[in-house]
CSV table of C-alpha atoms and ligand atoms in Angstrom, one decimal:
chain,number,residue,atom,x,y,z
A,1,UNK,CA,0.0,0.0,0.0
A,2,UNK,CA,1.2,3.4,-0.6
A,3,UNK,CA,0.5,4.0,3.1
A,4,UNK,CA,3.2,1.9,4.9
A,5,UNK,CA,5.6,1.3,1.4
A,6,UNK,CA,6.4,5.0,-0.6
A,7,UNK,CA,8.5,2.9,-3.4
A,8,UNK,CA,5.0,0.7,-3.6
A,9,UNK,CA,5.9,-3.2,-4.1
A,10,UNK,CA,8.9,-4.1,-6.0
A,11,UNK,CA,9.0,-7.3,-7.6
A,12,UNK,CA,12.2,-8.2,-9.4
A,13,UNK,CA,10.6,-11.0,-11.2
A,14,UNK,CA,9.9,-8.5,-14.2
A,15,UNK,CA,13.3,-10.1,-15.4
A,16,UNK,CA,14.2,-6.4,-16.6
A,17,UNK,CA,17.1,-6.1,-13.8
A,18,UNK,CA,19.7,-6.7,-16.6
A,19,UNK,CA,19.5,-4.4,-19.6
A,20,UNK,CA,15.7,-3.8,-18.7
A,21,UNK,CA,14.1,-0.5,-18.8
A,22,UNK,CA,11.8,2.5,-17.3
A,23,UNK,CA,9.9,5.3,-17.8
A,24,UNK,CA,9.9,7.6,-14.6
A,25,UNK,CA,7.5,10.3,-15.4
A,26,UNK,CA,3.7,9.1,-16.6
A,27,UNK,CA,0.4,10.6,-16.0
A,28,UNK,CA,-3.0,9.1,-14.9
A,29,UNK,CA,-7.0,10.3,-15.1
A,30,UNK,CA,-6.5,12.0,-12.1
A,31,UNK,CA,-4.1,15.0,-13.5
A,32,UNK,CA,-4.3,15.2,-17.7
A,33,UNK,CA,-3.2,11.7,-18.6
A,34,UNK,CA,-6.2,9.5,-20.1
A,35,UNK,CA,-5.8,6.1,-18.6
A,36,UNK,CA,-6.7,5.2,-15.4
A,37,UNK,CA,-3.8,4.6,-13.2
A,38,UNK,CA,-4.8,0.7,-12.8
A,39,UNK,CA,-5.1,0.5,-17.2
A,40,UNK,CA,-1.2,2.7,-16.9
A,41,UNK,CA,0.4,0.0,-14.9
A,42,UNK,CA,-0.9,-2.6,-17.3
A,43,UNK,CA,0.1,-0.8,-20.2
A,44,UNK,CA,3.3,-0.7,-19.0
A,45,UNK,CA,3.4,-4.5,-17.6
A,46,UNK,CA,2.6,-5.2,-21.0
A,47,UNK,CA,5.4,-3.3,-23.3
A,48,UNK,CA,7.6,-4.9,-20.8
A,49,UNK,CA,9.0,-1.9,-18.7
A,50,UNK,CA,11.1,-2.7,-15.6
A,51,UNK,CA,9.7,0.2,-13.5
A,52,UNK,CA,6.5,2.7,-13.8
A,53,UNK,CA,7.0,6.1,-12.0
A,54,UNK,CA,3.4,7.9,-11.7
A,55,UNK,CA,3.6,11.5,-11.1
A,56,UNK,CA,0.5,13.3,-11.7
A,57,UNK,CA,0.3,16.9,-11.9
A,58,UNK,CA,-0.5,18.0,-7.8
A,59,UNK,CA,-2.0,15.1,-6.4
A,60,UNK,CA,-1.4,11.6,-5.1
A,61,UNK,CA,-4.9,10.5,-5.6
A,62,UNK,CA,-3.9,7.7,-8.0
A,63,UNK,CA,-1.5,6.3,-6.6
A,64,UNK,CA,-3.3,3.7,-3.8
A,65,UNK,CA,-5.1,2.8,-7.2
A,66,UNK,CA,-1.6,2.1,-9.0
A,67,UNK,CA,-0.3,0.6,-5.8
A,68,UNK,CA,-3.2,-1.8,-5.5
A,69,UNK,CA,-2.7,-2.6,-9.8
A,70,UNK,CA,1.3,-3.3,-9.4
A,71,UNK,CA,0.6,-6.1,-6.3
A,72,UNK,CA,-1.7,-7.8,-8.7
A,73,UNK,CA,0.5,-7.4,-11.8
A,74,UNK,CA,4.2,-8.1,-10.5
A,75,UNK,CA,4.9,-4.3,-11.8
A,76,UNK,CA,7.8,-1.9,-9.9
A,77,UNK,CA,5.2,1.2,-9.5
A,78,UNK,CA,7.2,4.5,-7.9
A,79,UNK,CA,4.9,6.6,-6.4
A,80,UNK,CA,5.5,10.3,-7.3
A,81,UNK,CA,3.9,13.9,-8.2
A,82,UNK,CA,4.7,16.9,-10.6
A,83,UNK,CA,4.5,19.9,-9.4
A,84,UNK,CA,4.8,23.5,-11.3
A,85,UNK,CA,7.6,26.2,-9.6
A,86,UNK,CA,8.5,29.3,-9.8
A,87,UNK,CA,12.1,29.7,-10.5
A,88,UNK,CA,12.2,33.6,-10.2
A,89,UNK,CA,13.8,35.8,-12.9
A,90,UNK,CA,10.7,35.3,-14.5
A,91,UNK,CA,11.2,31.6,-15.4
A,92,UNK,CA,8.9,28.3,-13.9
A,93,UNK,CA,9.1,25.0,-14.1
A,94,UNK,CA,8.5,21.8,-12.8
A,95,UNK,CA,9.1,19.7,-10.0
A,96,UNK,CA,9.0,15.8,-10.0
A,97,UNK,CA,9.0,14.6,-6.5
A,98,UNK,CA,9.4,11.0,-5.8
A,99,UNK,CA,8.4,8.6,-3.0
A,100,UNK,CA,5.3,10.2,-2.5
A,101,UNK,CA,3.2,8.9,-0.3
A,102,UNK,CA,-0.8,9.6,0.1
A,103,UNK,CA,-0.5,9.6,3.9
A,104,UNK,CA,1.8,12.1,4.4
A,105,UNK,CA,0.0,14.8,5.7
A,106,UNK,CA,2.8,17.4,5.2
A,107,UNK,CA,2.7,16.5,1.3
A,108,UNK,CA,-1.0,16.6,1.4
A,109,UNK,CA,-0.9,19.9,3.0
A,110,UNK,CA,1.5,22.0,0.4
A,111,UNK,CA,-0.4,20.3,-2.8
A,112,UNK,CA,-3.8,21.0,-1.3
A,113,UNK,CA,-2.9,24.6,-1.4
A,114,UNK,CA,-1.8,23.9,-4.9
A,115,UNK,CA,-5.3,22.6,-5.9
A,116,UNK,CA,-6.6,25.4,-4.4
A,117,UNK,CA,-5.0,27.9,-6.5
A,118,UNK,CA,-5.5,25.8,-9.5
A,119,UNK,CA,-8.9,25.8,-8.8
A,120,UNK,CA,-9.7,29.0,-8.5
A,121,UNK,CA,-7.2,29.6,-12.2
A,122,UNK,CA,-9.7,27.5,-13.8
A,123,UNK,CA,-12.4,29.8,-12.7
A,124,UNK,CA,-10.5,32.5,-14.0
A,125,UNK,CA,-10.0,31.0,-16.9
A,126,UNK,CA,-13.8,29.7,-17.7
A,127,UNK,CA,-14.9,33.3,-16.9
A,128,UNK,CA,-12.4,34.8,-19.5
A,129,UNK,CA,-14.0,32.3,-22.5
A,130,UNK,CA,-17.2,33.1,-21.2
A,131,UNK,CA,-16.7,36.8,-21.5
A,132,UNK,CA,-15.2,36.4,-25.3
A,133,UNK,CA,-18.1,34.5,-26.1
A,134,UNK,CA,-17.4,31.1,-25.4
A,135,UNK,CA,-19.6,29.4,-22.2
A,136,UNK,CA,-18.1,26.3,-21.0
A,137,UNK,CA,-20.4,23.9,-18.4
A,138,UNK,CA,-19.2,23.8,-15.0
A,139,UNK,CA,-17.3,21.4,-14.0
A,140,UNK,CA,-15.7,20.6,-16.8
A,141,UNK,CA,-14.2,17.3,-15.9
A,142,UNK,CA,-14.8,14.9,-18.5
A,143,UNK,CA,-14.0,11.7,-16.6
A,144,UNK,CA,-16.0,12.8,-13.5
A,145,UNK,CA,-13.0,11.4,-11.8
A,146,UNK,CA,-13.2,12.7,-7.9
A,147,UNK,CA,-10.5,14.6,-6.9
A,148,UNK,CA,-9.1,14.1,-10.4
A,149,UNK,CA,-6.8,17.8,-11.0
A,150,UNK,CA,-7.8,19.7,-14.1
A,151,UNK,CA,-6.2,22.1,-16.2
A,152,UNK,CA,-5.9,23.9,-19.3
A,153,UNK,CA,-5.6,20.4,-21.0
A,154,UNK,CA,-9.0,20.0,-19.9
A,155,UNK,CA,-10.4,23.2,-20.4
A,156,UNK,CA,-9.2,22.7,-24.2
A,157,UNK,CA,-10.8,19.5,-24.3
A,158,UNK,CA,-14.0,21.0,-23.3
A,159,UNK,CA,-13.8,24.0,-25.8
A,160,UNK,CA,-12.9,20.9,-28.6
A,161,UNK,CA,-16.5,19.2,-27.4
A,162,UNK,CA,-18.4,22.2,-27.5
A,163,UNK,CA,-17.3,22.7,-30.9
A,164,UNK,CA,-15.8,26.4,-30.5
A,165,UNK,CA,-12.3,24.8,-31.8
A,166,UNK,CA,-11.8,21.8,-34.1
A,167,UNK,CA,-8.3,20.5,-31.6
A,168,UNK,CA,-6.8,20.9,-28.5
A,169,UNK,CA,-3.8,22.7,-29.9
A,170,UNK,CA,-6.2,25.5,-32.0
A,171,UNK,CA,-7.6,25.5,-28.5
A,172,UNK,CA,-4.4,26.8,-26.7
A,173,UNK,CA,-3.2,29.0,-29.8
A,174,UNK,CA,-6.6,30.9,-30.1
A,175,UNK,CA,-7.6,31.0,-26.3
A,176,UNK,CA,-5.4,29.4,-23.4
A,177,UNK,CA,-1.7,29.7,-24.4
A,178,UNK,CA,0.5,32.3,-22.9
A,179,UNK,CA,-0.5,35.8,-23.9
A,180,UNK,CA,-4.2,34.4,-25.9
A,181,UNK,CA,-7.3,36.3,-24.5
A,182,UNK,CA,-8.4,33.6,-22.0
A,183,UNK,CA,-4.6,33.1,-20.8
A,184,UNK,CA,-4.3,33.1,-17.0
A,185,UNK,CA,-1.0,33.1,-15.5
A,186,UNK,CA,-0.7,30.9,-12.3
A,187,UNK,CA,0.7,31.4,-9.1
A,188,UNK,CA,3.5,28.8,-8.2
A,189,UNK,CA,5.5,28.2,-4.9
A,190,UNK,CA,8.8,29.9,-5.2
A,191,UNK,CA,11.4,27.4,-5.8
A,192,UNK,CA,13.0,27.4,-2.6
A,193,UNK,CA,10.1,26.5,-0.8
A,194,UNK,CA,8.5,24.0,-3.3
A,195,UNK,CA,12.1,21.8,-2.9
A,196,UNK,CA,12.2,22.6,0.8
A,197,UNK,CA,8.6,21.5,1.3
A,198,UNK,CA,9.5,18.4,-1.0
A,199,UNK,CA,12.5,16.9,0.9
A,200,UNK,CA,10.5,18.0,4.5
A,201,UNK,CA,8.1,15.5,3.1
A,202,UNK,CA,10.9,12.9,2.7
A,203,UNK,CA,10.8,12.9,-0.9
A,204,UNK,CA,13.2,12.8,-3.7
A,205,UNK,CA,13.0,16.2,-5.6
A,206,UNK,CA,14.3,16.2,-9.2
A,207,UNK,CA,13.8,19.1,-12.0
A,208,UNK,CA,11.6,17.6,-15.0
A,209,UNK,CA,12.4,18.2,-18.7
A,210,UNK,CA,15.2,21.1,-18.2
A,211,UNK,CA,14.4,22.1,-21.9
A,212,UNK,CA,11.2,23.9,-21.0
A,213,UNK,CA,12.9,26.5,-18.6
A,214,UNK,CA,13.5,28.5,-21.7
A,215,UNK,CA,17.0,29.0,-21.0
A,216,UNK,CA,19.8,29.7,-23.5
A,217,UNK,CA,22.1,27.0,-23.9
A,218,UNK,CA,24.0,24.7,-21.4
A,219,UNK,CA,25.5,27.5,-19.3
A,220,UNK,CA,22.8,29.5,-18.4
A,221,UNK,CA,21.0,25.9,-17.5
A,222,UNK,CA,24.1,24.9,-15.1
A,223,UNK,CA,24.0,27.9,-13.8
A,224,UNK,CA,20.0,27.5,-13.0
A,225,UNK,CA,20.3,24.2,-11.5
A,226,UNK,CA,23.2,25.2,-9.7
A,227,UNK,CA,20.7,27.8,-7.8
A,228,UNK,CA,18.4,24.4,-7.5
A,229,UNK,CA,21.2,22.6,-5.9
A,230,UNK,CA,21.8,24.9,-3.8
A,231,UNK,CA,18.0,24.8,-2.5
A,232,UNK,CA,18.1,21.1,-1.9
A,233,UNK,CA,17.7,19.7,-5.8
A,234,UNK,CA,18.5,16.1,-5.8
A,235,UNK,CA,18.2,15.1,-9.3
A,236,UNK,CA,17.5,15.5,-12.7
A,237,UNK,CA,15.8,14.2,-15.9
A,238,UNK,CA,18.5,13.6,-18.8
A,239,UNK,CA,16.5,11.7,-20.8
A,240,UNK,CA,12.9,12.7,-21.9
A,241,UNK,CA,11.2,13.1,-25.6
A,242,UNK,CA,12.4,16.7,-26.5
A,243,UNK,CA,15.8,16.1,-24.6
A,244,UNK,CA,18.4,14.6,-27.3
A,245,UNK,CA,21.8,13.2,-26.8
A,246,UNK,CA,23.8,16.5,-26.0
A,247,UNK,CA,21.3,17.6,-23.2
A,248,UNK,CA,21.9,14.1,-21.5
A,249,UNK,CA,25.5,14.2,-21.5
A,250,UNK,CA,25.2,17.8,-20.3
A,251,UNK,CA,22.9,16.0,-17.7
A,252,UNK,CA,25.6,13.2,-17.0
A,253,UNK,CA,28.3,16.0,-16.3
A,254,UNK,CA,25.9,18.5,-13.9
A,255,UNK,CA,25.2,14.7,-12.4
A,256,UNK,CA,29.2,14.4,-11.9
A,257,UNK,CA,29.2,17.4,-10.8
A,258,UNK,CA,26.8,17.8,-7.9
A,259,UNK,CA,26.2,13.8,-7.0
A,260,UNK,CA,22.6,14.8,-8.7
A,261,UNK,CA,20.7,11.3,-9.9
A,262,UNK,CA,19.7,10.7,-13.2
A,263,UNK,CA,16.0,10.1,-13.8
A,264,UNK,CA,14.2,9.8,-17.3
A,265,UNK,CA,11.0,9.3,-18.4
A,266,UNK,CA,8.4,10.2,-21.6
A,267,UNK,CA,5.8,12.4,-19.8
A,268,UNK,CA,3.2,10.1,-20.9
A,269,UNK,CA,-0.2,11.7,-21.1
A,270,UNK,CA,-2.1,8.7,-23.1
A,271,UNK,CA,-4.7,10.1,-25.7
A,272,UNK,CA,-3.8,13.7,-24.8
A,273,UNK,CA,-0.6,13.4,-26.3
A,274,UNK,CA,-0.9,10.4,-28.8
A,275,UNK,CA,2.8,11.2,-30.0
A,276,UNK,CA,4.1,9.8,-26.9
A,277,UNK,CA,3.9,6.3,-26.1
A,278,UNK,CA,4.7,4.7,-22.6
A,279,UNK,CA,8.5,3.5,-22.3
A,280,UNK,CA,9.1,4.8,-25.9
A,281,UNK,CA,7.8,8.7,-26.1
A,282,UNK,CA,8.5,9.1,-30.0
A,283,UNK,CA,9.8,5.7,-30.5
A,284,UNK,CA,13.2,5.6,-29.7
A,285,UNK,CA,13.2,6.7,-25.7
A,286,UNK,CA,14.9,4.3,-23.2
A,287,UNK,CA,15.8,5.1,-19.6
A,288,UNK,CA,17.8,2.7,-18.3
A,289,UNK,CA,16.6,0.4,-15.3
A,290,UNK,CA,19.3,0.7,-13.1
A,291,UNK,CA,18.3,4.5,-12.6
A,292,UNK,CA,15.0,3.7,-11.3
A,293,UNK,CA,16.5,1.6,-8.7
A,294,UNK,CA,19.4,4.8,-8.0
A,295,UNK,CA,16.0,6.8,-7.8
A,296,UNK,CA,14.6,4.0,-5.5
A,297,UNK,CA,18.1,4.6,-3.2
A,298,UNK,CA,17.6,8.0,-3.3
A,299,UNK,CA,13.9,7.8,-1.9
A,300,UNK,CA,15.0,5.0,1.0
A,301,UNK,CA,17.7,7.6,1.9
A,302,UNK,CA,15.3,11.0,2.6
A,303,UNK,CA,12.3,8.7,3.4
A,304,UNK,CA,10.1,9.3,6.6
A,305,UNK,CA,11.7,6.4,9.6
A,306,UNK,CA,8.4,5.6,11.3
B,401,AMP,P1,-1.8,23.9,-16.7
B,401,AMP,O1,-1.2,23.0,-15.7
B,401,AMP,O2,-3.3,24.0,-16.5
B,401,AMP,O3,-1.1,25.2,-16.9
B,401,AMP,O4,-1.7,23.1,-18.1
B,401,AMP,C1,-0.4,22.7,-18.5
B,401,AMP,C2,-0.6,21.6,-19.5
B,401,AMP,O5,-1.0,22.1,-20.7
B,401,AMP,C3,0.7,20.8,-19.7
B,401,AMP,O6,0.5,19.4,-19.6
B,401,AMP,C4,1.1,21.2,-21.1
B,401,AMP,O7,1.6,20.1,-21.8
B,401,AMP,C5,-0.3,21.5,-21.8
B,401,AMP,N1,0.0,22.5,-22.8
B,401,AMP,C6,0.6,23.7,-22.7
B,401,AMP,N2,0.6,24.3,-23.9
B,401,AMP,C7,0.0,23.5,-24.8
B,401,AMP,C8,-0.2,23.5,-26.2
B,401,AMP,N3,0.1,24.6,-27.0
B,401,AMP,N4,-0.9,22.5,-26.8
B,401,AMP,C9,-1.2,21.4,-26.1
B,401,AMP,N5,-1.0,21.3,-24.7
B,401,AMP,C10,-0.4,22.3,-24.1
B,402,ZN,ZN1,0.5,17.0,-17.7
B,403,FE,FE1,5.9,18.6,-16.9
B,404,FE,FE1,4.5,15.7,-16.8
């Protein structure tokens, strides 16, 4: 159960020890992925991966359901959650933490306030379309998935139903994306605090897809995650769809560097993103197994002693 074991169960009968693989970032139903998280740790039972990481955008609410799926199936399932940061100079990004476990009320705590907030940006959001002319139903939750998080990803899917847009992405480019009409910015925890909060929590904290932090080249990234380091950062994803064999080797060296791990993982959001597959992301994706067990080290090290 995700209750007494954060790394859920970890059968090594997957035979994927030697040369096997993982994907360590995946999302469920219950943030903006479109399988449930029971039908995600099939999926990837059945391509053959080694080790699932889940790690929904704000919330653990999938994972006793993932945790419950990967004692039946014989899958490695690592419990985790994404969370979006404000890294200050004007740049966010995000936040994997792993080890995450559903009773840990100080975890629960920070990403409640998180839903809060993202909440009451939705609101903001459905009252912009609704003010240009498009009324979406409230709530817009598609799956009627309790406690499920949702998002502009959602919000899109709903404007794609009502037939104001004819896709997801003419959705964000006429309405939702940064600087469109119905464009909300959101508030983030400072990035200090968001790592703080995630290792108080006794969890892993590691910066997702470094691409997307905008920054110019390998420099200015060191220099970023050195500021991240510095605030606790334990480790980093080298090896993820957009990310190609220069930014993992730049990875590999910050990794030498700082003692950071290595994570990697496709951000799979199922039907959301049909590009990505599970374990592959465009096809030719493959994250090594033994960093899901340096991951899993990394979580029995800042993990909660009961
Ligand atoms: P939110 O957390 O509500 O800000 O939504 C962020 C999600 O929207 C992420 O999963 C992004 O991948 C997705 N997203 C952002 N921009 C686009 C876009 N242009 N097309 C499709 N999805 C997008
Ligand atoms: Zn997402
Ligand atoms: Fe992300
Ligand atoms: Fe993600």
């Amino acid at each position: 159960m995700v209750a007494s074991t954060p790394l859920g169960s970890k059968p090594r009968s997957t035979g994927a020890r030697d040369g096997g693989w993982a994907d360590l970032h995946t999302h469920t139903i219950v943030s903006d992925g479109t399988l449930s998280p029971a039908e995600l740790v099939q999926r990837a039972r059945e391509i053959g991966l080694g080790a699932l990481a889940i790690t929904d955008h704000d919330t653990l609410e999938g994972l006793l359901e993932a945790c419950r799926a990967s004692e039946t199936l014989g899958m490695w399932v690592i419990p985790g959650v994404e969370i979006s940061v404000d890294g200050e100079e004007g740049r966010s990004f995000h936040l994997l933490a792993y080890g995450a476990s559903a009773s840990n009320p100080r975890l629960a705590a920070f990403l409640e306030g998180l839903q809060k907030r993202r909440e009451c940006r939705n609101l903001q959001v459905l009252e912009k379309l609704a003010k240009l002319g498009f009324p979406l139903e409230r709530p817009m939750g598609q799956f009627g998935i309790p406690g499920a998080q949702l998002g502009r990803p959602h919000i899109a899917m709903a404007l794609v139903r009502r037939g104001y847009v004819g896709s997801i992405e003419e959705a964000f480019s006429r309405f939702l994306a940064k600087g469109a009409p119905a464009y909300v910015p959101r508030q983030r925890p400072k990035y200090s605090e968001a790592i703080g909060e995630v290792l108080a929590a006794g969890c892993v904290p590691v910066l997702a897809h470094p691409h997307s932090i905008g920054l110019q080249g390998f420099r200015e990234l060191e220099a970023f995650v050195g500021k991240l380091v510095e605030a606790g950062l334990m480790g980093i994803e080298a090896i993820f769809p957009e990310g190609g064999p220069a930014m993992k080797e730049h990875c590999e060296a910050m990794s030498r560097k700082w003692k950071l791990i290595l994570t990697g993982g496709t951000d799979f959001h199922g039907d959301i993103k049909p590009h990505i597959q599970l374990g592959w992301g465009r096809g030719t994706l493959r994250v090594p197994f033994s960093w899901a067990e340096s991951l899993a080290e990394a979580v029995e090290r800042v993990r909660p002693r009961a």
